[in-house]
Tab-separated table of C-alpha atoms in Angstrom:
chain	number	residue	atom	x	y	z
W	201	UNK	CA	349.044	44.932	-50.521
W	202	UNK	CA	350.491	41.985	-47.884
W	203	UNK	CA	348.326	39.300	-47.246
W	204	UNK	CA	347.875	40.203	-43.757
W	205	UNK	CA	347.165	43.922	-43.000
W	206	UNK	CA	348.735	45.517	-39.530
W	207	UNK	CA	345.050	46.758	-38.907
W	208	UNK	CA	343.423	44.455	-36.363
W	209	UNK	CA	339.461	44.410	-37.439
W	210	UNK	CA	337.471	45.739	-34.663
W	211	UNK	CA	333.629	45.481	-34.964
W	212	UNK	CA	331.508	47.912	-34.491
W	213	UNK	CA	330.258	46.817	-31.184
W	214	UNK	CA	333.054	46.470	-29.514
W	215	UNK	CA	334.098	50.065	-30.510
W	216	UNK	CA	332.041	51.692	-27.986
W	217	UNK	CA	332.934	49.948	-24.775
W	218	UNK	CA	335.041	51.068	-21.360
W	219	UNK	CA	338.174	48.854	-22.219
W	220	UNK	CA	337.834	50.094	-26.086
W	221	UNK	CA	337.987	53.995	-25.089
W	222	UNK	CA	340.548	53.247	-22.485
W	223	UNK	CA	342.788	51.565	-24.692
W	224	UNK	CA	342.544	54.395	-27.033
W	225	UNK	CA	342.957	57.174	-24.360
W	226	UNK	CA	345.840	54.724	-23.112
W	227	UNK	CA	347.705	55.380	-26.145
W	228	UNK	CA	347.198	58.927	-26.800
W	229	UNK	CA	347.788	59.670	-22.284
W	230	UNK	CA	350.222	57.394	-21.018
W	231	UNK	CA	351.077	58.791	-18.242
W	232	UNK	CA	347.818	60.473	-17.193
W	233	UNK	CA	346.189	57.050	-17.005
W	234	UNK	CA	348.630	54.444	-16.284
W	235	UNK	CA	351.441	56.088	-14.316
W	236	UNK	CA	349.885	58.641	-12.446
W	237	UNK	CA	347.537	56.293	-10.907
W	238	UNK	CA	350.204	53.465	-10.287
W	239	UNK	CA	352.362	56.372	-8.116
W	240	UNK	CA	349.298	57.056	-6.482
W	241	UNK	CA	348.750	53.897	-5.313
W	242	UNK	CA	352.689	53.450	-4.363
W	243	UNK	CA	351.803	56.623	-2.747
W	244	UNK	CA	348.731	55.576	-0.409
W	245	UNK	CA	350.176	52.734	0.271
W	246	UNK	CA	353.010	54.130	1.618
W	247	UNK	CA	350.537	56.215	3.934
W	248	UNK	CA	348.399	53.302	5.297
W	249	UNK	CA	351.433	51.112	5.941
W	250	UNK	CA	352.974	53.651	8.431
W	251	UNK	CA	350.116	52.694	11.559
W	252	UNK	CA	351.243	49.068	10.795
W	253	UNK	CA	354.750	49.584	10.980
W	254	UNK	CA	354.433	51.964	13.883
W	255	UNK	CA	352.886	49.070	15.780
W	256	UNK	CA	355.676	46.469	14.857
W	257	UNK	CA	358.208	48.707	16.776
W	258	UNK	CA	356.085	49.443	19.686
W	259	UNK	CA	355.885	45.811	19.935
W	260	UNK	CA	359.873	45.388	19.980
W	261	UNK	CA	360.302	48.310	22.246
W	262	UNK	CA	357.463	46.721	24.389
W	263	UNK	CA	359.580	43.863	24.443
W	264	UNK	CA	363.371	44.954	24.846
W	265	UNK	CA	362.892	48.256	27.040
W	266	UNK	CA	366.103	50.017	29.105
W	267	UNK	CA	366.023	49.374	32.586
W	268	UNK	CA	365.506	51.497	35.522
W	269	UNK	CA	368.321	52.806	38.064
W	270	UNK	CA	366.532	51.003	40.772
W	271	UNK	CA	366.299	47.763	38.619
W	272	UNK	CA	369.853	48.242	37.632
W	273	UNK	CA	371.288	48.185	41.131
W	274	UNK	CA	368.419	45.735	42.289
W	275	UNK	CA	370.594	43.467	39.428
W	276	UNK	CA	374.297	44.288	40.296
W	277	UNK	CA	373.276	43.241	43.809
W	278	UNK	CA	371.995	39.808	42.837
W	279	UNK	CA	374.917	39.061	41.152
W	280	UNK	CA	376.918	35.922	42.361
W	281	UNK	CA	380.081	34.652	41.321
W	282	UNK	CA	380.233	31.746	39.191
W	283	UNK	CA	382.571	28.649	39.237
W	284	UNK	CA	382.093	26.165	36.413
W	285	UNK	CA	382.999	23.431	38.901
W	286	UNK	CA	380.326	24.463	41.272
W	287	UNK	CA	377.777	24.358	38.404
W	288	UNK	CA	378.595	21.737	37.045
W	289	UNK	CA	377.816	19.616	40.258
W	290	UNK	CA	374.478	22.067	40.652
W	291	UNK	CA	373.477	20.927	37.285
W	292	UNK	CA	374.291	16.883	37.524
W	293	UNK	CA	372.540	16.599	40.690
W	294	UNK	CA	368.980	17.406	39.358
W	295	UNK	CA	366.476	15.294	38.570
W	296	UNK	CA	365.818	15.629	34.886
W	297	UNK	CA	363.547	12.754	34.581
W	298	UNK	CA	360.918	14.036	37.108
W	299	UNK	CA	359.439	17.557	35.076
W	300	UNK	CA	356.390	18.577	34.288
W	301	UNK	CA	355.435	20.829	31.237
W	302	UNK	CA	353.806	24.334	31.939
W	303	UNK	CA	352.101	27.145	29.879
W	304	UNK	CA	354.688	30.049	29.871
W	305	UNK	CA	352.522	33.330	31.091
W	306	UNK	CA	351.609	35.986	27.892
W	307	UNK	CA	351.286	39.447	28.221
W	308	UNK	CA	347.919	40.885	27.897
W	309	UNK	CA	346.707	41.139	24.683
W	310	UNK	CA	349.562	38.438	22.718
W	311	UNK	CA	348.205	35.546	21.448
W	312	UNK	CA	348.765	32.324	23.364
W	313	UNK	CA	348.549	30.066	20.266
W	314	UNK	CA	345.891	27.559	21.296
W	315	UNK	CA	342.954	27.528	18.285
């Protein structure tokens, strides 16, 4: 006989609790009671993610939509030809010391960031 025996020595009272009768069950049902509830949850998961990943592309389409016939001849009519020269001079004669610092608008319902 070896001096120490592969038999771990369980007492009596620990015998008869949840985590005792699941262990055993765990060895004799693998599958039945570790895997089938681990796809499960994989599985329900998957299901209560969808709203919250529906709503992250409603938010990007909200953002980045396709425009309009109107708006897209309203926009080729705007156009103006550009000259680097003539911006150039546009740009150096502003006043860049003279600004003041203003809250961009939100849309309804984004969060503006202040606590």
């Amino acid at each position: 006989m070896p001096t120490f025996p592969r038999k771990r020595f369980i007492p009596s009272s620990a015998q008869n609790t949840l985590g005792a009768r699941y262990r055993s069950a765990l060895a004799k049902h693998p599958f039945a009671l570790f895997g089938l509830p681990f796809l499960a949850t994989i599985l329900a998961g998957s299901f209560f993610l969808t709203p919250a990943t529906a709503l992250r592309y409603e938010r990007h389409d909200r953002k980045s939509r396709r425009m309009t016939k109107e708006e897209e001849a309203r926009v080729g009519k705007q156009r103006r030809t550009l000259d680097l020269r003539e911006e150039y001079y546009r740009l150096a004669a502003k006043d860049l010391d003279d600004w003041e610092q203003r809250r961009v608008k939100r849309l309804p319902g984004e969060p503006d960031g202040v606590l």
